[in-house]
Amino acid sequence: MSKPTALTLEGHEILFPALPYDINQRAAAATQDSELQNFVNSATLLRDQTRRDQCEATFGEDYDKMRTLAGQIKQHTLDHLDYYLEQFIDAAEAAGTTVHFAVDAVEANKICLDIAKRENVKLCVKSKSMVTEETNLVSDMEDAGIEAIETDLGEFILQLDHDAPSHLVTPMIHKNRESVGRAFERELGVPYTDDPQTLTQIAREHLRDKYQQAEMGVSGGNFMLADSGSLVICTNEGNGRLCTSVPRIHVAFVGIEKLIPGRAWLPMYLKLLSRSAIGSPITVYNHVMTGPKKTDDADGPEQMHIILVDNGRTEVLKPETREMLRCIRCGACLNACPVYRKIGGHSYGSVYSGPIGAILTPVLKGLANYKDLPYVSSLCGACYEACPVKINIPKYLVKLREELIGGHFDKLIDRIFFKVWTMSLKFPWTYRLGGWASARGLRARAKLAGTLKPGDRFTARGWVSHVPGPAAGWTAKRDLATPPAKGFRTWWDEHQKDKGGN
Ligand code: SF4
């Protein structure tokens, strides 16, 4: 099977991005797909709420301190990455693991394929790994004549449907069970059903023999422990454990940033990861692997290989952007993001979507290639608030925007707009005047449009379906709510008076 050149987004075929990447085509398709928005919106809202509930219930007031500590430890490890990498490699090799280093995706896949060829591998079972998505491993394996099967249920469904993941933790968040049923019927020749338990059972039966037959298992890695040379993978389906312990060869693709100093810190990260990812107290299977099977072990692979993948990470490691590498891929920022909920993960045109993708992809792949991504945010700050390792995503979005414009707007209209905006922010009276005038203007338009009655004086709000000039883009896709006649400042002054009166 050759490399896919397009993905199917609920019936719409969309080509893989030509660079420089333009988000508009995909975002426009996604915003018109109300079904897609419904799945993504409801799933992410639910995850976001369960994350909040779980973090509140477990950590209470200490949650912020926990995030600070988790962020600081990741930052410390990144600041001393050369030291911790050396310590990890020494410990892993002492435990019998073969450690490889890959500069880029091509080299990472080549290392894996060389092992497969040497060991005469015909079938490979694979657990979920974002790094192998980066390197496009499955496609390269298939080109080399090796059958490679995704075993994470979501990834398995995407592979059947020739589709790509759209979320870090829930790769098929953009699909509903009817489309899964259709894919199973078409690709596996089973009768159509949309019952989740039956579908899961079909997948389980299909995969069970594959684990037994496969000579190689490929995984990613959630953490690497520098002190013991261990690899940690966290899954909720148990497929990761089968992939890494049943076949005789285990190959793990892991980004160099996944190190933490040692096992003393692991429980804290496991707690934060599971709560932030799906709002559960703990991931079901937390698998710590230190080398291949020992003589008195009941099971495990005969060979264990870890491929430490750079693929642009040393570029991100520069001090200005290093903080981005703290990411533990929990997906909480995606679930919290109002823009991701509207446009879904495929719109971002890269393996990493959502707020973290909007900052990481331009640095990994070149800002000139992904110059739209830093703008795919309302800068509301929900991503920063959700992040368990406190990556200040909004700060980087603004920095990348600054870098893109180089301190100078090309368009005259932009220059005028920001000049006026800057002036109005310098003096309270100009700011107030601007707010007052825009509120009056919008309410007048809403009255003209008949959505606001002339008598609706204070709190009633109308809708404007078209505004002229540069703001027309906003109303092209949605109506604009008018501000209430009694603005925040008036409300505040009255409120203060009331408090003083009491
Ligand atoms: S940036 Fe933070 S919230 Fe987003 S995936 Fe990474 S760790 Fe999770």
Short mmCIF file of C-alpha atoms and ligand atoms in Angstrom, two decimals:
data_model
loop_
_atom_site.label_atom_id
_atom_site.label_comp_id
_atom_site.label_asym_id
_atom_site.label_seq_id
_atom_site.Cartn_x
_atom_site.Cartn_y
_atom_site.Cartn_z
CA MET A 1 0.00 0.00 0.00
CA SER A 2 1.46 3.36 -1.00
CA LYS A 3 1.49 6.50 1.17
CA PRO A 4 -1.99 8.04 1.45
CA THR A 5 -2.25 11.43 -0.21
CA ALA A 6 -5.66 12.33 1.15
CA LEU A 7 -7.91 11.68 4.11
CA THR A 8 -11.65 11.28 4.19
CA LEU A 9 -13.46 13.61 6.55
CA GLU A 10 -16.94 12.12 6.89
CA GLY A 11 -17.38 11.66 3.18
CA HIS A 12 -15.29 14.66 2.04
CA GLU A 13 -11.93 13.75 0.56
CA ILE A 14 -9.31 16.24 1.63
CA LEU A 15 -5.80 16.29 0.24
CA PHE A 16 -2.83 16.22 2.60
CA PRO A 17 -1.51 19.72 3.01
CA ALA A 18 0.59 21.31 0.34
CA LEU A 19 3.02 23.71 1.97
CA PRO A 20 2.69 26.48 2.94
CA TYR A 21 -0.43 25.17 4.61
CA ASP A 22 -3.68 27.11 4.32
CA ILE A 23 -6.18 26.22 7.02
CA ASN A 24 -9.16 27.93 5.42
CA GLN A 25 -10.26 25.10 3.12
CA ARG A 26 -10.46 22.50 5.88
CA ALA A 27 -11.82 24.82 8.55
CA ALA A 28 -14.56 25.97 6.16
CA ALA A 29 -15.50 22.33 5.41
CA ALA A 30 -15.52 21.49 9.12
CA THR A 31 -17.67 24.46 10.13
CA GLN A 32 -20.28 23.45 7.56
CA ASP A 33 -20.40 19.90 8.86
CA SER A 34 -22.87 20.14 11.73
CA GLU A 35 -22.67 16.39 12.46
CA LEU A 36 -18.90 16.57 12.90
CA GLN A 37 -19.26 19.58 15.18
CA ASN A 38 -21.83 17.77 17.27
CA PHE A 39 -19.58 14.73 17.97
CA VAL A 40 -16.49 16.80 18.61
CA ASN A 41 -18.27 19.44 20.68
CA SER A 42 -20.13 17.02 22.92
CA ALA A 43 -17.12 14.70 23.44
CA THR A 44 -14.71 17.51 24.25
CA LEU A 45 -17.15 19.33 26.54
CA LEU A 46 -17.71 16.13 28.49
CA ARG A 47 -13.98 15.42 28.78
CA ASP A 48 -13.27 18.98 29.84
CA GLN A 49 -15.90 18.82 32.57
CA THR A 50 -14.78 15.41 33.90
CA ARG A 51 -11.19 16.68 33.96
CA ARG A 52 -12.23 19.64 36.10
CA ASP A 53 -14.31 17.46 38.43
CA GLN A 54 -11.55 14.88 38.90
CA CYS A 55 -8.80 17.45 39.45
CA GLU A 56 -10.97 19.33 41.92
CA ALA A 57 -11.92 16.14 43.78
CA THR A 58 -8.35 14.81 43.97
CA PHE A 59 -6.11 17.81 44.39
CA GLY A 60 -8.46 20.52 45.65
CA GLU A 61 -6.55 23.71 46.30
CA ASP A 62 -3.22 21.96 45.71
CA TYR A 63 -3.95 21.42 42.01
CA ASP A 64 -2.17 24.59 40.93
CA LYS A 65 0.91 23.72 43.01
CA MET A 66 0.92 20.25 41.47
CA ARG A 67 0.85 21.70 37.95
CA THR A 68 3.65 24.10 38.82
CA LEU A 69 5.80 21.27 40.17
CA ALA A 70 5.08 18.98 37.21
CA GLY A 71 5.99 21.80 34.82
CA GLN A 72 9.17 22.64 36.73
CA ILE A 73 10.40 19.03 36.73
CA LYS A 74 9.82 18.68 33.00
CA GLN A 75 11.53 22.02 32.45
CA HIS A 76 14.48 20.98 34.62
CA THR A 77 14.84 17.73 32.63
CA LEU A 78 14.77 19.64 29.36
CA ASP A 79 17.31 22.17 30.67
CA HIS A 80 19.67 19.25 31.38
CA LEU A 81 18.56 16.95 28.57
CA ASP A 82 22.09 15.92 27.60
CA TYR A 83 22.76 14.69 31.15
CA TYR A 84 19.47 12.81 31.51
CA LEU A 85 19.68 11.28 28.03
CA GLU A 86 23.13 9.91 28.81
CA GLN A 87 21.93 8.55 32.15
CA PHE A 88 18.90 6.95 30.47
CA ILE A 89 20.93 5.35 27.69
CA ASP A 90 23.48 3.89 30.15
CA ALA A 91 20.76 2.43 32.37
CA ALA A 92 18.66 1.11 29.45
CA GLU A 93 21.63 -0.57 27.82
CA ALA A 94 22.69 -2.08 31.15
CA ALA A 95 19.20 -3.62 31.33
CA GLY A 96 19.62 -5.14 27.86
CA THR A 97 17.73 -2.59 25.73
CA THR A 98 19.30 -1.51 22.45
CA VAL A 99 19.02 2.28 22.19
CA HIS A 100 19.09 4.00 18.78
CA PHE A 101 19.03 7.67 17.91
CA ALA A 102 17.17 9.03 14.88
CA VAL A 103 17.68 12.54 13.61
CA ASP A 104 14.50 12.57 11.55
CA ALA A 105 11.48 10.54 10.47
CA VAL A 106 13.29 8.83 7.59
CA GLU A 107 16.09 7.62 9.84
CA ALA A 108 13.69 6.44 12.56
CA ASN A 109 11.68 4.32 10.11
CA LYS A 110 14.86 2.99 8.50
CA ILE A 111 16.16 1.76 11.88
CA CYS A 112 12.89 -0.07 12.48
CA LEU A 113 12.75 -1.52 8.96
CA ASP A 114 16.36 -2.68 9.17
CA ILE A 115 15.55 -4.59 12.37
CA ALA A 116 12.43 -6.04 10.72
CA LYS A 117 14.34 -7.18 7.63
CA ARG A 118 17.17 -8.67 9.68
CA GLU A 119 14.67 -10.60 11.82
CA ASN A 120 12.49 -11.63 8.86
CA VAL A 121 9.40 -9.86 10.25
CA LYS A 122 6.22 -10.34 8.21
CA LEU A 123 3.62 -9.05 10.66
CA CYS A 124 3.81 -6.17 13.11
CA VAL A 125 1.24 -5.18 15.74
CA LYS A 126 1.32 -1.59 16.80
CA SER A 127 -0.04 0.37 19.74
CA LYS A 128 -0.89 4.05 19.61
CA SER A 129 2.08 6.37 19.09
CA MET A 130 2.04 9.97 17.92
CA VAL A 131 5.73 9.74 16.97
CA THR A 132 4.98 6.97 14.46
CA GLU A 133 2.25 9.22 13.06
CA GLU A 134 4.99 11.84 12.60
CA THR A 135 7.22 9.34 10.81
CA ASN A 136 4.41 7.68 8.82
CA LEU A 137 5.71 4.28 9.91
CA VAL A 138 2.74 2.11 8.92
CA SER A 139 2.84 3.28 5.35
CA ASP A 140 6.62 2.71 5.11
CA MET A 141 6.25 -0.78 6.60
CA GLU A 142 3.55 -1.67 4.13
CA ASP A 143 5.72 -0.39 1.26
CA ALA A 144 8.44 -2.75 2.56
CA GLY A 145 6.01 -5.71 2.40
CA ILE A 146 5.35 -5.91 6.16
CA GLU A 147 1.77 -6.07 7.38
CA ALA A 148 1.39 -3.46 10.13
CA ILE A 149 -1.78 -3.46 12.19
CA GLU A 150 -2.96 -0.74 14.54
CA THR A 151 -4.35 -2.33 17.71
CA ASP A 152 -5.66 0.66 19.65
CA LEU A 153 -9.38 0.44 18.90
CA GLY A 154 -9.65 4.01 17.64
CA GLU A 155 -6.52 3.70 15.50
CA PHE A 156 -7.70 0.30 14.22
CA ILE A 157 -10.95 1.88 13.02
CA LEU A 158 -9.06 4.76 11.39
CA GLN A 159 -6.75 2.32 9.63
CA LEU A 160 -9.75 0.40 8.28
CA ASP A 161 -11.31 3.65 7.09
CA HIS A 162 -8.03 5.02 5.58
CA ASP A 163 -8.42 7.99 7.87
CA ALA A 164 -6.07 9.91 10.18
CA PRO A 165 -6.28 10.69 13.94
CA SER A 166 -7.83 14.01 14.87
CA HIS A 167 -7.16 14.08 18.62
CA LEU A 168 -4.14 13.24 20.77
CA VAL A 169 -5.99 10.89 23.10
CA THR A 170 -9.22 10.05 21.27
CA PRO A 171 -7.98 9.63 17.69
CA MET A 172 -11.43 8.95 16.20
CA ILE A 173 -13.29 11.69 18.05
CA HIS A 174 -14.64 12.87 14.66
CA LYS A 175 -16.47 9.60 13.95
CA ASN A 176 -19.78 8.26 15.17
CA ARG A 177 -20.67 4.61 15.71
CA GLU A 178 -22.69 4.40 12.47
CA SER A 179 -19.60 5.25 10.41
CA VAL A 180 -17.61 2.66 12.42
CA GLY A 181 -20.28 0.05 11.70
CA ARG A 182 -20.11 0.84 7.98
CA ALA A 183 -16.29 0.55 7.97
CA PHE A 184 -16.44 -2.84 9.73
CA GLU A 185 -19.07 -4.10 7.30
CA ARG A 186 -17.06 -2.91 4.27
CA GLU A 187 -13.55 -3.89 5.35
CA LEU A 188 -14.08 -6.91 7.61
CA GLY A 189 -17.12 -8.41 5.85
CA VAL A 190 -19.21 -8.58 9.05
CA PRO A 191 -22.93 -7.75 9.23
CA TYR A 192 -23.61 -4.06 9.90
CA THR A 193 -24.09 -3.12 13.54
CA ASP A 194 -23.66 0.11 15.43
CA ASP A 195 -23.70 -1.48 18.86
CA PRO A 196 -20.43 -0.43 20.57
CA GLN A 197 -20.01 -3.69 22.50
CA THR A 198 -20.50 -5.84 19.41
CA LEU A 199 -18.10 -3.66 17.41
CA THR A 200 -15.49 -3.92 20.17
CA GLN A 201 -15.92 -7.69 20.29
CA ILE A 202 -15.44 -7.95 16.51
CA ALA A 203 -12.23 -5.91 16.73
CA ARG A 204 -10.99 -7.98 19.66
CA GLU A 205 -11.54 -11.28 17.82
CA HIS A 206 -9.88 -9.93 14.72
CA LEU A 207 -6.82 -8.74 16.64
CA ARG A 208 -6.34 -11.56 19.13
CA ASP A 209 -4.65 -13.94 16.63
CA LYS A 210 -2.52 -11.14 15.23
CA TYR A 211 -0.77 -10.64 18.58
CA GLN A 212 0.14 -14.34 18.60
CA GLN A 213 1.38 -14.35 15.01
CA ALA A 214 3.30 -11.06 14.99
CA GLU A 215 7.07 -11.19 15.20
CA MET A 216 7.35 -7.49 16.05
CA GLY A 217 5.42 -5.11 18.30
CA VAL A 218 5.80 -1.34 17.95
CA SER A 219 4.80 1.14 20.64
CA GLY A 220 5.34 4.74 21.57
CA GLY A 221 6.18 5.83 25.10
CA ASN A 222 4.53 8.18 27.58
CA PHE A 223 7.58 8.59 29.78
CA MET A 224 11.20 7.45 29.97
CA LEU A 225 12.79 7.15 33.42
CA ALA A 226 16.37 8.37 33.33
CA ASP A 227 17.50 6.63 36.54
CA SER A 228 16.43 3.12 35.57
CA GLY A 229 16.36 3.24 31.75
CA SER A 230 12.67 2.22 31.84
CA LEU A 231 10.00 2.95 29.30
CA VAL A 232 6.46 3.69 30.54
CA ILE A 233 3.37 3.31 28.41
CA CYS A 234 -0.16 4.10 29.58
CA THR A 235 -3.19 2.64 27.79
CA ASN A 236 -6.81 1.98 28.64
CA GLU A 237 -7.28 -1.07 26.43
CA GLY A 238 -4.40 -3.39 27.30
CA ASN A 239 -3.34 -3.54 23.66
CA GLY A 240 -0.08 -1.76 24.50
CA ARG A 241 0.84 -4.51 26.94
CA LEU A 242 0.09 -7.23 24.36
CA CYS A 243 2.05 -5.43 21.62
CA THR A 244 5.11 -5.02 23.81
CA SER A 245 5.22 -8.42 25.48
CA VAL A 246 3.82 -11.10 23.12
CA PRO A 247 5.91 -10.61 19.92
CA ARG A 248 9.57 -11.55 20.25
CA ILE A 249 10.79 -8.06 19.22
CA HIS A 250 9.60 -4.80 20.75
CA VAL A 251 10.52 -1.49 19.10
CA ALA A 252 9.51 1.77 20.82
CA PHE A 253 9.49 5.13 19.04
CA VAL A 254 9.89 7.87 21.66
CA GLY A 255 10.50 11.61 21.35
CA ILE A 256 13.62 12.72 23.23
CA GLU A 257 11.53 15.07 25.36
CA LYS A 258 9.67 12.23 27.13
CA LEU A 259 12.30 11.90 29.85
CA ILE A 260 11.69 12.50 33.53
CA PRO A 261 14.50 12.13 36.07
CA GLY A 262 13.24 8.96 37.71
CA ARG A 263 10.50 6.77 39.10
CA ALA A 264 10.04 8.94 42.21
CA TRP A 265 8.17 11.45 40.04
CA LEU A 266 6.20 8.96 38.00
CA PRO A 267 3.10 8.68 40.26
CA MET A 268 2.56 12.44 40.07
CA TYR A 269 2.67 12.41 36.25
CA LEU A 270 0.43 9.34 36.05
CA LYS A 271 -2.15 11.07 38.24
CA LEU A 272 -2.04 14.26 36.19
CA LEU A 273 -2.06 12.46 32.84
CA SER A 274 -5.12 10.30 33.47
CA ARG A 275 -7.15 13.08 35.03
CA SER A 276 -6.23 15.60 32.36
CA ALA A 277 -6.71 13.19 29.46
CA ILE A 278 -10.04 11.53 30.17
CA GLY A 279 -10.94 12.58 33.70
CA SER A 280 -10.28 9.13 35.16
CA PRO A 281 -8.44 8.56 38.46
CA ILE A 282 -5.86 6.35 36.79
CA THR A 283 -5.12 4.95 33.34
CA VAL A 284 -6.10 1.26 33.33
CA TYR A 285 -2.76 -0.19 32.20
CA ASN A 286 0.46 1.53 33.27
CA HIS A 287 3.27 -0.60 31.93
CA VAL A 288 6.88 -0.01 33.06
CA MET A 289 9.41 -1.91 30.93
CA THR A 290 13.09 -2.19 31.79
CA GLY A 291 14.86 -4.23 29.14
CA PRO A 292 13.80 -7.43 27.37
CA LYS A 293 12.63 -10.63 29.05
CA LYS A 294 14.97 -11.98 31.74
CA THR A 295 15.54 -15.68 32.26
CA ASP A 296 13.07 -15.92 35.16
CA ASP A 297 10.39 -13.66 33.57
CA ALA A 298 7.15 -15.38 32.54
CA ASP A 299 6.83 -13.34 29.36
CA GLY A 300 8.26 -10.39 27.47
CA PRO A 301 10.14 -9.78 24.24
CA GLU A 302 13.51 -11.35 23.46
CA GLN A 303 14.69 -8.02 22.06
CA MET A 304 13.78 -4.51 23.15
CA HIS A 305 14.77 -1.50 21.05
CA ILE A 306 14.12 2.15 21.85
CA ILE A 307 14.46 4.65 19.02
CA LEU A 308 15.02 8.13 20.46
CA VAL A 309 13.50 10.42 17.86
CA ASP A 310 14.57 14.02 17.34
CA ASN A 311 12.67 15.01 14.18
CA GLY A 312 12.82 18.76 14.85
CA ARG A 313 12.84 18.62 18.65
CA THR A 314 16.34 20.06 19.09
CA GLU A 315 15.05 23.11 17.21
CA VAL A 316 12.20 23.45 19.74
CA LEU A 317 14.73 22.94 22.54
CA LYS A 318 16.18 26.42 22.05
CA PRO A 319 15.50 28.50 25.19
CA GLU A 320 12.79 30.67 23.56
CA THR A 321 10.54 27.66 22.85
CA ARG A 322 11.81 24.91 25.17
CA GLU A 323 8.72 25.07 27.40
CA MET A 324 6.64 23.58 24.56
CA LEU A 325 8.49 20.27 24.99
CA ARG A 326 7.04 19.80 28.48
CA CYS A 327 3.89 18.47 26.80
CA ILE A 328 2.74 15.05 28.06
CA ARG A 329 0.17 14.72 25.22
CA CYS A 330 -2.83 14.58 27.52
CA GLY A 331 -5.11 16.41 25.08
CA ALA A 332 -6.68 18.60 27.81
CA CYS A 333 -5.92 21.79 25.88
CA LEU A 334 -7.76 20.38 22.84
CA ASN A 335 -10.85 19.60 24.91
CA ALA A 336 -10.81 23.04 26.50
CA CYS A 337 -10.34 24.96 23.24
CA PRO A 338 -13.45 26.61 21.72
CA VAL A 339 -11.77 26.72 18.31
CA TYR A 340 -10.81 23.01 18.27
CA ARG A 341 -14.41 22.17 19.20
CA LYS A 342 -15.63 23.98 16.10
CA ILE A 343 -13.11 22.90 13.48
CA GLY A 344 -11.88 19.50 14.74
CA GLY A 345 -8.34 18.14 14.56
CA HIS A 346 -7.98 17.55 10.81
CA SER A 347 -8.23 21.26 10.10
CA TYR A 348 -4.81 21.83 11.67
CA GLY A 349 -3.14 19.86 8.86
CA SER A 350 -0.59 18.18 11.09
CA VAL A 351 -0.17 15.30 13.54
CA TYR A 352 -0.50 17.64 16.51
CA SER A 353 -3.75 19.57 16.55
CA GLY A 354 -5.46 21.95 18.94
CA PRO A 355 -3.65 24.64 20.90
CA ILE A 356 -0.44 22.66 21.41
CA GLY A 357 -0.40 21.82 17.68
CA ALA A 358 -0.88 25.49 16.84
CA ILE A 359 2.42 26.35 18.55
CA LEU A 360 4.42 23.13 18.18
CA THR A 361 3.86 22.42 14.49
CA PRO A 362 5.14 25.81 13.25
CA VAL A 363 8.32 25.39 15.29
CA LEU A 364 8.82 21.72 14.34
CA LYS A 365 7.95 22.16 10.67
CA GLY A 366 8.78 25.78 9.97
CA LEU A 367 6.71 28.87 10.74
CA ALA A 368 6.60 29.85 7.05
CA ASN A 369 4.96 26.49 6.26
CA TYR A 370 2.25 26.83 8.93
CA LYS A 371 1.73 30.56 9.23
CA ASP A 372 -2.03 30.24 9.79
CA LEU A 373 -1.78 28.07 12.89
CA PRO A 374 -0.79 30.72 15.48
CA TYR A 375 -4.00 32.56 14.52
CA VAL A 376 -6.23 29.54 15.17
CA SER A 377 -7.04 30.71 18.67
CA SER A 378 -9.22 33.25 20.42
CA LEU A 379 -6.47 33.71 23.06
CA CYS A 380 -9.06 33.01 25.74
CA GLY A 381 -6.47 31.20 27.88
CA ALA A 382 -8.54 28.02 28.44
CA CYS A 383 -5.63 25.88 27.13
CA TYR A 384 -3.20 27.34 29.67
CA GLU A 385 -5.65 26.80 32.49
CA ALA A 386 -6.18 23.16 31.45
CA CYS A 387 -2.52 22.24 30.92
CA PRO A 388 -1.19 19.98 33.71
CA VAL A 389 2.42 21.07 33.07
CA LYS A 390 1.58 24.78 32.72
CA ILE A 391 2.72 25.43 29.17
CA ASN A 392 1.83 29.05 28.53
CA ILE A 393 0.31 28.39 25.11
CA PRO A 394 -1.29 31.85 24.66
CA LYS A 395 2.11 33.49 25.24
CA TYR A 396 3.64 31.42 22.41
CA LEU A 397 0.70 32.08 20.10
CA VAL A 398 1.29 35.81 20.50
CA LYS A 399 5.07 35.40 20.11
CA LEU A 400 4.65 33.45 16.88
CA ARG A 401 2.23 36.08 15.57
CA GLU A 402 4.81 38.75 16.38
CA GLU A 403 7.45 36.76 14.54
CA LEU A 404 5.18 36.34 11.54
CA ILE A 405 4.50 40.02 11.07
CA GLY A 406 8.09 40.98 11.99
CA GLY A 407 6.86 44.11 13.77
CA HIS A 408 5.21 45.39 10.59
CA PHE A 409 1.78 44.89 9.01
CA ASP A 410 1.85 44.55 5.24
CA LYS A 411 -1.74 45.65 4.67
CA LEU A 412 -2.62 49.34 5.00
CA ILE A 413 -5.96 48.50 6.59
CA ASP A 414 -4.19 46.47 9.31
CA ARG A 415 -1.77 49.32 9.97
CA ILE A 416 -4.62 51.84 10.34
CA PHE A 417 -6.68 49.50 12.51
CA PHE A 418 -3.87 48.77 14.97
CA LYS A 419 -2.78 52.41 15.07
CA VAL A 420 -6.30 53.46 16.09
CA TRP A 421 -6.56 50.52 18.50
CA THR A 422 -3.24 51.43 20.16
CA MET A 423 -4.28 55.06 20.48
CA SER A 424 -7.61 54.16 22.01
CA LEU A 425 -5.93 51.93 24.59
CA LYS A 426 -3.56 54.70 25.67
CA PHE A 427 -6.27 56.93 27.15
CA PRO A 428 -9.25 55.75 29.22
CA TRP A 429 -11.57 58.30 27.61
CA THR A 430 -10.81 57.16 24.04
CA TYR A 431 -11.31 53.53 25.10
CA ARG A 432 -14.66 54.41 26.66
CA LEU A 433 -15.69 56.44 23.65
CA GLY A 434 -14.81 53.55 21.31
CA GLY A 435 -16.79 51.07 23.43
CA TRP A 436 -19.77 53.40 23.65
CA ALA A 437 -19.78 54.14 19.90
CA SER A 438 -19.46 50.49 18.82
CA ALA A 439 -22.21 49.37 21.22
CA ARG A 440 -24.54 52.12 19.93
CA GLY A 441 -23.68 51.31 16.32
CA LEU A 442 -24.35 47.60 16.71
CA ARG A 443 -27.61 48.17 18.57
CA ALA A 444 -28.75 50.57 15.85
CA ARG A 445 -28.02 47.88 13.20
CA ALA A 446 -29.88 45.27 15.26
CA LYS A 447 -32.89 47.62 15.49
CA LEU A 448 -32.78 48.15 11.73
CA ALA A 449 -32.64 44.39 11.23
CA GLY A 450 -35.65 44.04 13.52
CA THR A 451 -33.93 41.75 16.05
CA LEU A 452 -34.01 44.44 18.71
CA LYS A 453 -37.16 46.41 19.40
CA PRO A 454 -36.81 50.20 19.78
CA GLY A 455 -38.12 49.92 23.33
CA ASP A 456 -35.51 47.34 24.44
CA ARG A 457 -33.38 49.73 26.38
CA PHE A 458 -30.98 48.03 28.73
CA THR A 459 -30.38 44.34 29.04
CA ALA A 460 -32.11 43.05 25.90
CA ARG A 461 -29.71 41.93 23.15
CA GLY A 462 -30.24 41.65 19.44
CA TRP A 463 -28.34 40.09 16.58
CA VAL A 464 -26.55 41.61 13.63
CA SER A 465 -26.19 39.39 10.60
CA HIS A 466 -23.92 41.67 8.60
CA VAL A 467 -21.33 44.26 9.52
CA PRO A 468 -19.38 46.16 6.88
CA GLY A 469 -15.64 46.50 6.30
CA PRO A 470 -12.91 44.37 7.86
CA ALA A 471 -15.30 42.89 10.44
CA ALA A 472 -17.49 41.38 7.68
CA GLY A 473 -15.60 38.07 7.98
CA TRP A 474 -17.06 37.56 11.45
CA THR A 475 -20.67 37.82 10.32
CA ALA A 476 -20.06 35.79 7.14
CA LYS A 477 -20.38 32.60 9.23
CA ARG A 478 -22.40 33.68 12.26
CA ASP A 479 -24.56 36.47 13.66
CA LEU A 480 -22.96 38.93 16.01
CA ALA A 481 -24.60 39.44 19.40
CA THR A 482 -25.04 43.10 20.26
CA PRO A 483 -23.74 44.37 23.59
CA PRO A 484 -26.39 45.28 26.18
CA ALA A 485 -27.10 48.99 26.42
CA LYS A 486 -26.04 48.95 30.04
CA GLY A 487 -22.37 48.03 29.73
CA PHE A 488 -20.03 46.46 32.26
CA ARG A 489 -18.69 49.81 33.45
CA THR A 490 -22.16 51.10 34.33
CA TRP A 491 -23.00 47.81 36.04
CA TRP A 492 -19.74 47.97 38.03
CA ASP A 493 -20.29 51.55 39.17
CA GLU A 494 -23.82 50.70 40.33
CA HIS A 495 -22.59 47.55 42.05
CA GLN A 496 -19.89 49.47 43.94
CA LYS A 497 -22.46 52.04 45.04
CA ASP A 498 -24.73 49.25 46.30
CA LYS A 499 -21.85 47.74 48.26
CA GLY A 500 -20.96 51.12 49.72
CA GLY A 501 -24.59 51.66 50.68
CA ASN A 502 -24.64 48.40 52.63
S1 SF4 B 1 0.00 21.28 25.99
FE1 SF4 B 1 -0.55 20.70 28.07
S2 SF4 B 1 -2.76 20.35 27.97
FE2 SF4 B 1 -2.03 20.33 25.84
S3 SF4 B 1 -1.63 18.17 25.42
FE3 SF4 B 1 0.30 19.06 26.14
S4 SF4 B 1 0.33 18.67 28.35
FE4 SF4 B 1 -1.77 18.35 27.67
#
